Amino acid sequence: MAEILILYYSHGGATRDMAKLIARGVASIEGAQPRLRTVPKVSANHEATEPDIPESGDPYVELTDLEECAGLALGSPTRFGNMAAPMKYFLDGTSGLWLQGALIGKPAAVFTSTSSMHGGQESTLLSMMLPLLHHGMLLLGLPYSEPALAATSTGGTPYGASHLAGVMNDKPISADEKALCIALGKRLAETAIKLKHSN
């Protein structure tokens, strides 16, 4: 069974909703199953810590989740055209895996949510790709053979799935955005299985 790690940070819930749709795409592929994980918030108070287990939602990620996965979908809301600090903080702590080459050759994809149409979706997706390239991962995007990519008037890019959540975080995920999230999960799972069988 190829386990696909869907690792995300979500503040208002939109990125989490996208993660669940990507998981649906993964689960639709025979021989693949999703593993949903999140990262804790970063506190400016050096004494403050999050509990080891979140009160609700998906468990916090551990480095073993990355070691064990056959593929990775990485998601974060946009913060000034970049990934959110909690996700960057977690990724900065993965140098041990980098030294081992633990992620080399594994497929990866990225996804994001923004409050405005031109709020940095593509730059955020690209910023999340950089550490994955350093880890030697194989990056997947969304091809234009996906009809929703050309039809969308909200989120959706060739760099990865995206969502326009609105300034008040009140815009539901559109039909095109849903289709692209599911397609990204399917593509990631199918690629992971092909790579696993080729080794």
PDB file of C-alpha atoms in Angstrom:
ATOM      1  CA  MET A   1       0.000   0.000   0.000  1.00  0.00           C
ATOM      2  CA  ALA A   2       1.388   3.418  -0.991  1.00  0.00           C
ATOM      3  CA  GLU A   3       0.717   5.902   1.810  1.00  0.00           C
ATOM      4  CA  ILE A   4       0.468   9.490   0.649  1.00  0.00           C
ATOM      5  CA  LEU A   5       1.178  12.052   3.356  1.00  0.00           C
ATOM      6  CA  ILE A   6      -1.075  15.103   3.086  1.00  0.00           C
ATOM      7  CA  LEU A   7       0.611  17.628   5.333  1.00  0.00           C
ATOM      8  CA  TYR A   8      -1.001  21.017   5.831  1.00  0.00           C
ATOM      9  CA  TYR A   9      -1.367  24.054   8.058  1.00  0.00           C
ATOM     10  CA  SER A  10      -4.798  25.663   8.177  1.00  0.00           C
ATOM     11  CA  HIS A  11      -5.848  28.792  10.060  1.00  0.00           C
ATOM     12  CA  GLY A  12      -9.417  29.349   8.881  1.00  0.00           C
ATOM     13  CA  GLY A  13     -10.217  25.825   7.708  1.00  0.00           C
ATOM     14  CA  ALA A  14     -10.015  26.267   3.922  1.00  0.00           C
ATOM     15  CA  THR A  15      -6.616  24.587   3.535  1.00  0.00           C
ATOM     16  CA  ARG A  16      -7.832  21.701   5.709  1.00  0.00           C
ATOM     17  CA  ASP A  17     -10.882  21.323   3.448  1.00  0.00           C
ATOM     18  CA  MET A  18      -8.577  21.186   0.430  1.00  0.00           C
ATOM     19  CA  ALA A  19      -6.448  18.535   2.165  1.00  0.00           C
ATOM     20  CA  LYS A  20      -9.549  16.383   2.629  1.00  0.00           C
ATOM     21  CA  LEU A  21     -10.404  16.671  -1.062  1.00  0.00           C
ATOM     22  CA  ILE A  22      -6.861  15.708  -2.035  1.00  0.00           C
ATOM     23  CA  ALA A  23      -7.190  12.752   0.353  1.00  0.00           C
ATOM     24  CA  ARG A  24     -10.389  11.763  -1.463  1.00  0.00           C
ATOM     25  CA  GLY A  25      -8.451  11.726  -4.732  1.00  0.00           C
ATOM     26  CA  VAL A  26      -5.694   9.598  -3.187  1.00  0.00           C
ATOM     27  CA  ALA A  27      -8.197   7.132  -1.711  1.00  0.00           C
ATOM     28  CA  SER A  28      -9.879   6.670  -5.102  1.00  0.00           C
ATOM     29  CA  ILE A  29      -6.723   5.029  -6.488  1.00  0.00           C
ATOM     30  CA  GLU A  30      -6.362   1.321  -5.785  1.00  0.00           C
ATOM     31  CA  GLY A  31      -3.228   0.570  -3.786  1.00  0.00           C
ATOM     32  CA  ALA A  32      -2.998   4.065  -2.233  1.00  0.00           C
ATOM     33  CA  GLN A  33      -4.205   5.524   1.037  1.00  0.00           C
ATOM     34  CA  PRO A  34      -3.971   9.050   2.481  1.00  0.00           C
ATOM     35  CA  ARG A  35      -2.370   9.992   5.787  1.00  0.00           C
ATOM     36  CA  LEU A  36      -3.561  13.446   6.932  1.00  0.00           C
ATOM     37  CA  ARG A  37      -1.287  15.425   9.248  1.00  0.00           C
ATOM     38  CA  THR A  38      -0.989  19.042  10.345  1.00  0.00           C
ATOM     39  CA  VAL A  39       1.593  21.256  12.071  1.00  0.00           C
ATOM     40  CA  PRO A  40       1.149  23.239  15.312  1.00  0.00           C
ATOM     41  CA  LYS A  41       1.002  27.025  15.430  1.00  0.00           C
ATOM     42  CA  VAL A  42       4.166  28.984  16.177  1.00  0.00           C
ATOM     43  CA  SER A  43       3.977  31.119  19.320  1.00  0.00           C
ATOM     44  CA  ALA A  44       5.802  34.405  19.911  1.00  0.00           C
ATOM     45  CA  ASN A  45       5.816  33.431  23.602  1.00  0.00           C
ATOM     46  CA  HIS A  46       8.914  31.267  24.043  1.00  0.00           C
ATOM     47  CA  GLU A  47       7.341  29.546  27.051  1.00  0.00           C
ATOM     48  CA  ALA A  48       4.162  28.544  25.202  1.00  0.00           C
ATOM     49  CA  THR A  49       3.863  25.134  23.602  1.00  0.00           C
ATOM     50  CA  GLU A  50       1.080  23.283  21.873  1.00  0.00           C
ATOM     51  CA  PRO A  51      -0.079  19.992  23.379  1.00  0.00           C
ATOM     52  CA  ASP A  52       1.469  16.862  21.846  1.00  0.00           C
ATOM     53  CA  ILE A  53      -1.926  15.881  20.432  1.00  0.00           C
ATOM     54  CA  PRO A  54      -4.316  18.494  19.002  1.00  0.00           C
ATOM     55  CA  GLU A  55      -7.685  18.854  20.730  1.00  0.00           C
ATOM     56  CA  SER A  56      -9.457  18.270  17.412  1.00  0.00           C
ATOM     57  CA  GLY A  57      -8.654  17.502  13.809  1.00  0.00           C
ATOM     58  CA  ASP A  58      -5.723  15.596  12.351  1.00  0.00           C
ATOM     59  CA  PRO A  59      -2.646  14.601  14.398  1.00  0.00           C
ATOM     60  CA  TYR A  60       0.527  16.656  14.323  1.00  0.00           C
ATOM     61  CA  VAL A  61       3.123  15.436  11.849  1.00  0.00           C
ATOM     62  CA  GLU A  62       6.241  13.582  12.947  1.00  0.00           C
ATOM     63  CA  LEU A  63       9.421  13.133  10.938  1.00  0.00           C
ATOM     64  CA  THR A  64       8.607   9.422  10.643  1.00  0.00           C
ATOM     65  CA  ASP A  65       5.490  10.375   8.639  1.00  0.00           C
ATOM     66  CA  LEU A  66       7.800  11.842   5.990  1.00  0.00           C
ATOM     67  CA  GLU A  67      10.164   8.870   6.102  1.00  0.00           C
ATOM     68  CA  GLU A  68       7.338   6.362   5.694  1.00  0.00           C
ATOM     69  CA  CYS A  69       5.317   8.121   2.987  1.00  0.00           C
ATOM     70  CA  ALA A  70       5.422   7.144  -0.678  1.00  0.00           C
ATOM     71  CA  GLY A  71       4.449  10.683  -1.711  1.00  0.00           C
ATOM     72  CA  LEU A  72       3.711  14.095  -0.188  1.00  0.00           C
ATOM     73  CA  ALA A  73       1.069  16.779  -0.714  1.00  0.00           C
ATOM     74  CA  LEU A  74       2.092  19.949   1.128  1.00  0.00           C
ATOM     75  CA  GLY A  75      -0.445  22.710   1.821  1.00  0.00           C
ATOM     76  CA  SER A  76      -0.477  26.108   3.489  1.00  0.00           C
ATOM     77  CA  PRO A  77      -2.510  29.288   3.359  1.00  0.00           C
ATOM     78  CA  THR A  78      -0.748  32.222   1.729  1.00  0.00           C
ATOM     79  CA  ARG A  79       1.018  34.761   3.914  1.00  0.00           C
ATOM     80  CA  PHE A  80       2.277  37.705   1.836  1.00  0.00           C
ATOM     81  CA  GLY A  81       2.950  35.446  -1.142  1.00  0.00           C
ATOM     82  CA  ASN A  82       4.680  32.786   0.920  1.00  0.00           C
ATOM     83  CA  MET A  83       3.816  29.764   3.045  1.00  0.00           C
ATOM     84  CA  ALA A  84       2.647  30.361   6.622  1.00  0.00           C
ATOM     85  CA  ALA A  85       5.271  30.445   9.400  1.00  0.00           C
ATOM     86  CA  PRO A  86       4.162  27.170  11.083  1.00  0.00           C
ATOM     87  CA  MET A  87       4.793  25.204   7.884  1.00  0.00           C
ATOM     88  CA  LYS A  88       8.145  26.925   7.265  1.00  0.00           C
ATOM     89  CA  TYR A  89       9.134  26.277  10.895  1.00  0.00           C
ATOM     90  CA  PHE A  90       8.385  22.586  10.509  1.00  0.00           C
ATOM     91  CA  LEU A  91      10.244  22.286   7.202  1.00  0.00           C
ATOM     92  CA  ASP A  92      13.268  24.049   8.709  1.00  0.00           C
ATOM     93  CA  GLY A  93      13.464  21.155  11.181  1.00  0.00           C
ATOM     94  CA  THR A  94      13.787  18.452   8.513  1.00  0.00           C
ATOM     95  CA  SER A  95      17.533  18.762   7.904  1.00  0.00           C
ATOM     96  CA  GLY A  96      18.084  15.343   9.502  1.00  0.00           C
ATOM     97  CA  LEU A  97      15.957  13.781   6.762  1.00  0.00           C
ATOM     98  CA  TRP A  98      17.883  15.811   4.174  1.00  0.00           C
ATOM     99  CA  LEU A  99      21.179  14.444   5.493  1.00  0.00           C
ATOM    100  CA  GLN A 100      19.825  10.892   5.173  1.00  0.00           C
ATOM    101  CA  GLY A 101      18.366  11.535   1.718  1.00  0.00           C
ATOM    102  CA  ALA A 102      15.097  10.130   3.074  1.00  0.00           C
ATOM    103  CA  LEU A 103      12.843  11.952   0.587  1.00  0.00           C
ATOM    104  CA  ILE A 104      14.931  11.616  -2.574  1.00  0.00           C
ATOM    105  CA  GLY A 105      12.875  10.355  -5.497  1.00  0.00           C
ATOM    106  CA  LYS A 106       9.474  10.607  -3.818  1.00  0.00           C
ATOM    107  CA  PRO A 107       6.748  12.508  -5.688  1.00  0.00           C
ATOM    108  CA  ALA A 108       5.363  15.699  -4.154  1.00  0.00           C
ATOM    109  CA  ALA A 109       2.667  18.289  -4.881  1.00  0.00           C
ATOM    110  CA  VAL A 110       1.605  21.560  -3.269  1.00  0.00           C
ATOM    111  CA  PHE A 111      -1.657  23.402  -2.563  1.00  0.00           C
ATOM    112  CA  THR A 112      -2.730  26.740  -1.062  1.00  0.00           C
ATOM    113  CA  SER A 113      -5.626  29.035  -0.198  1.00  0.00           C
ATOM    114  CA  THR A 114      -5.731  32.854  -0.386  1.00  0.00           C
ATOM    115  CA  SER A 115      -8.139  35.572   0.640  1.00  0.00           C
ATOM    116  CA  SER A 116      -7.885  37.474  -2.656  1.00  0.00           C
ATOM    117  CA  MET A 117      -7.657  36.494  -6.306  1.00  0.00           C
ATOM    118  CA  HIS A 118      -4.153  37.888  -6.741  1.00  0.00           C
ATOM    119  CA  GLY A 119      -3.022  37.291  -3.171  1.00  0.00           C
ATOM    120  CA  GLY A 120       0.041  35.235  -4.075  1.00  0.00           C
ATOM    121  CA  GLN A 121      -1.297  31.764  -4.856  1.00  0.00           C
ATOM    122  CA  GLU A 122       1.374  30.935  -7.412  1.00  0.00           C
ATOM    123  CA  SER A 123       4.282  32.442  -5.462  1.00  0.00           C
ATOM    124  CA  THR A 124       3.192  30.506  -2.373  1.00  0.00           C
ATOM    125  CA  LEU A 125       3.056  27.255  -4.327  1.00  0.00           C
ATOM    126  CA  LEU A 126       6.508  27.960  -5.732  1.00  0.00           C
ATOM    127  CA  SER A 127       7.870  28.827  -2.258  1.00  0.00           C
ATOM    128  CA  MET A 128       6.672  25.462  -0.928  1.00  0.00           C
ATOM    129  CA  MET A 129       8.398  23.685  -3.809  1.00  0.00           C
ATOM    130  CA  LEU A 130      11.856  25.020  -2.890  1.00  0.00           C
ATOM    131  CA  PRO A 131      12.519  22.910   0.232  1.00  0.00           C
ATOM    132  CA  LEU A 132      11.033  19.878  -1.549  1.00  0.00           C
ATOM    133  CA  LEU A 133      13.530  20.343  -4.399  1.00  0.00           C
ATOM    134  CA  HIS A 134      16.340  20.509  -1.837  1.00  0.00           C
ATOM    135  CA  HIS A 135      15.089  17.194  -0.443  1.00  0.00           C
ATOM    136  CA  GLY A 136      15.340  15.678  -3.929  1.00  0.00           C
ATOM    137  CA  MET A 137      11.616  15.157  -4.361  1.00  0.00           C
ATOM    138  CA  LEU A 138       9.926  14.890  -7.766  1.00  0.00           C
ATOM    139  CA  LEU A 139       7.444  17.739  -8.160  1.00  0.00           C
ATOM    140  CA  LEU A 140       4.061  17.276  -9.789  1.00  0.00           C
ATOM    141  CA  GLY A 141       1.697  19.977 -10.966  1.00  0.00           C
ATOM    142  CA  LEU A 142      -1.666  19.915 -12.700  1.00  0.00           C
ATOM    143  CA  PRO A 143      -1.662  19.423 -16.483  1.00  0.00           C
ATOM    144  CA  TYR A 144      -4.034  21.311 -18.752  1.00  0.00           C
ATOM    145  CA  SER A 145      -5.606  17.978 -19.659  1.00  0.00           C
ATOM    146  CA  GLU A 146      -7.648  18.671 -16.507  1.00  0.00           C
ATOM    147  CA  PRO A 147     -10.663  20.584 -17.923  1.00  0.00           C
ATOM    148  CA  ALA A 148     -11.205  22.519 -14.688  1.00  0.00           C
ATOM    149  CA  LEU A 149      -7.790  24.154 -15.036  1.00  0.00           C
ATOM    150  CA  ALA A 150      -8.888  26.070 -18.136  1.00  0.00           C
ATOM    151  CA  ALA A 151     -12.446  26.618 -16.885  1.00  0.00           C
ATOM    152  CA  THR A 152     -11.811  27.917 -13.367  1.00  0.00           C
ATOM    153  CA  SER A 153     -12.614  31.536 -12.497  1.00  0.00           C
ATOM    154  CA  THR A 154     -11.447  31.112  -8.884  1.00  0.00           C
ATOM    155  CA  GLY A 155      -8.453  29.000  -7.835  1.00  0.00           C
ATOM    156  CA  GLY A 156      -6.451  26.397  -9.709  1.00  0.00           C
ATOM    157  CA  THR A 157      -2.978  26.615 -11.242  1.00  0.00           C
ATOM    158  CA  PRO A 158      -0.597  24.349 -13.155  1.00  0.00           C
ATOM    159  CA  TYR A 159       1.727  24.614 -10.118  1.00  0.00           C
ATOM    160  CA  GLY A 160      -0.795  22.935  -7.812  1.00  0.00           C
ATOM    161  CA  ALA A 161      -4.307  23.205  -6.414  1.00  0.00           C
ATOM    162  CA  SER A 162      -5.468  26.537  -5.013  1.00  0.00           C
ATOM    163  CA  HIS A 163      -8.608  28.118  -3.545  1.00  0.00           C
ATOM    164  CA  LEU A 164      -9.963  31.655  -3.374  1.00  0.00           C
ATOM    165  CA  ALA A 165     -11.379  31.788   0.168  1.00  0.00           C
ATOM    166  CA  GLY A 166     -12.357  35.486   0.279  1.00  0.00           C
ATOM    167  CA  VAL A 167     -11.316  38.223   2.700  1.00  0.00           C
ATOM    168  CA  MET A 168     -13.771  36.899   5.303  1.00  0.00           C
ATOM    169  CA  ASN A 169     -12.856  33.277   4.517  1.00  0.00           C
ATOM    170  CA  ASP A 170     -16.476  32.754   3.511  1.00  0.00           C
ATOM    171  CA  LYS A 171     -16.218  31.521  -0.084  1.00  0.00           C
ATOM    172  CA  PRO A 172     -16.865  27.784  -0.390  1.00  0.00           C
ATOM    173  CA  ILE A 173     -14.548  25.674  -2.508  1.00  0.00           C
ATOM    174  CA  SER A 174     -15.857  25.940  -6.070  1.00  0.00           C
ATOM    175  CA  ALA A 175     -16.661  22.928  -8.264  1.00  0.00           C
ATOM    176  CA  ASP A 176     -13.536  23.572 -10.355  1.00  0.00           C
ATOM    177  CA  GLU A 177     -11.335  23.917  -7.266  1.00  0.00           C
ATOM    178  CA  LYS A 178     -12.758  20.648  -5.881  1.00  0.00           C
ATOM    179  CA  ALA A 179     -12.119  18.849  -9.154  1.00  0.00           C
ATOM    180  CA  LEU A 180      -8.509  20.064  -9.206  1.00  0.00           C
ATOM    181  CA  CYS A 181      -7.860  19.053  -5.584  1.00  0.00           C
ATOM    182  CA  ILE A 182      -9.176  15.559  -6.288  1.00  0.00           C
ATOM    183  CA  ALA A 183      -7.194  15.376  -9.548  1.00  0.00           C
ATOM    184  CA  LEU A 184      -4.008  16.378  -7.718  1.00  0.00           C
ATOM    185  CA  GLY A 185      -4.536  13.605  -5.159  1.00  0.00           C
ATOM    186  CA  LYS A 186      -5.131  11.052  -7.903  1.00  0.00           C
ATOM    187  CA  ARG A 187      -2.071  12.119  -9.883  1.00  0.00           C
ATOM    188  CA  LEU A 188       0.143  12.009  -6.808  1.00  0.00           C
ATOM    189  CA  ALA A 189      -1.107   8.547  -5.804  1.00  0.00           C
ATOM    190  CA  GLU A 190      -0.805   7.125  -9.331  1.00  0.00           C
ATOM    191  CA  THR A 191       2.747   8.465  -9.659  1.00  0.00           C
ATOM    192  CA  ALA A 192       3.773   7.109  -6.245  1.00  0.00           C
ATOM    193  CA  ILE A 193       2.483   3.651  -7.161  1.00  0.00           C
ATOM    194  CA  LYS A 194       4.284   3.678 -10.532  1.00  0.00           C
ATOM    195  CA  LEU A 195       7.539   4.712  -8.872  1.00  0.00           C
ATOM    196  CA  LYS A 196       7.137   2.081  -6.157  1.00  0.00           C
ATOM    197  CA  HIS A 197       6.642  -0.670  -8.735  1.00  0.00           C
ATOM    198  CA  SER A 198       9.591   0.498 -10.833  1.00  0.00           C
ATOM    199  CA  ASN A 199      12.052   0.052  -7.936  1.00  0.00           C
TER     200      ASN A 199
END
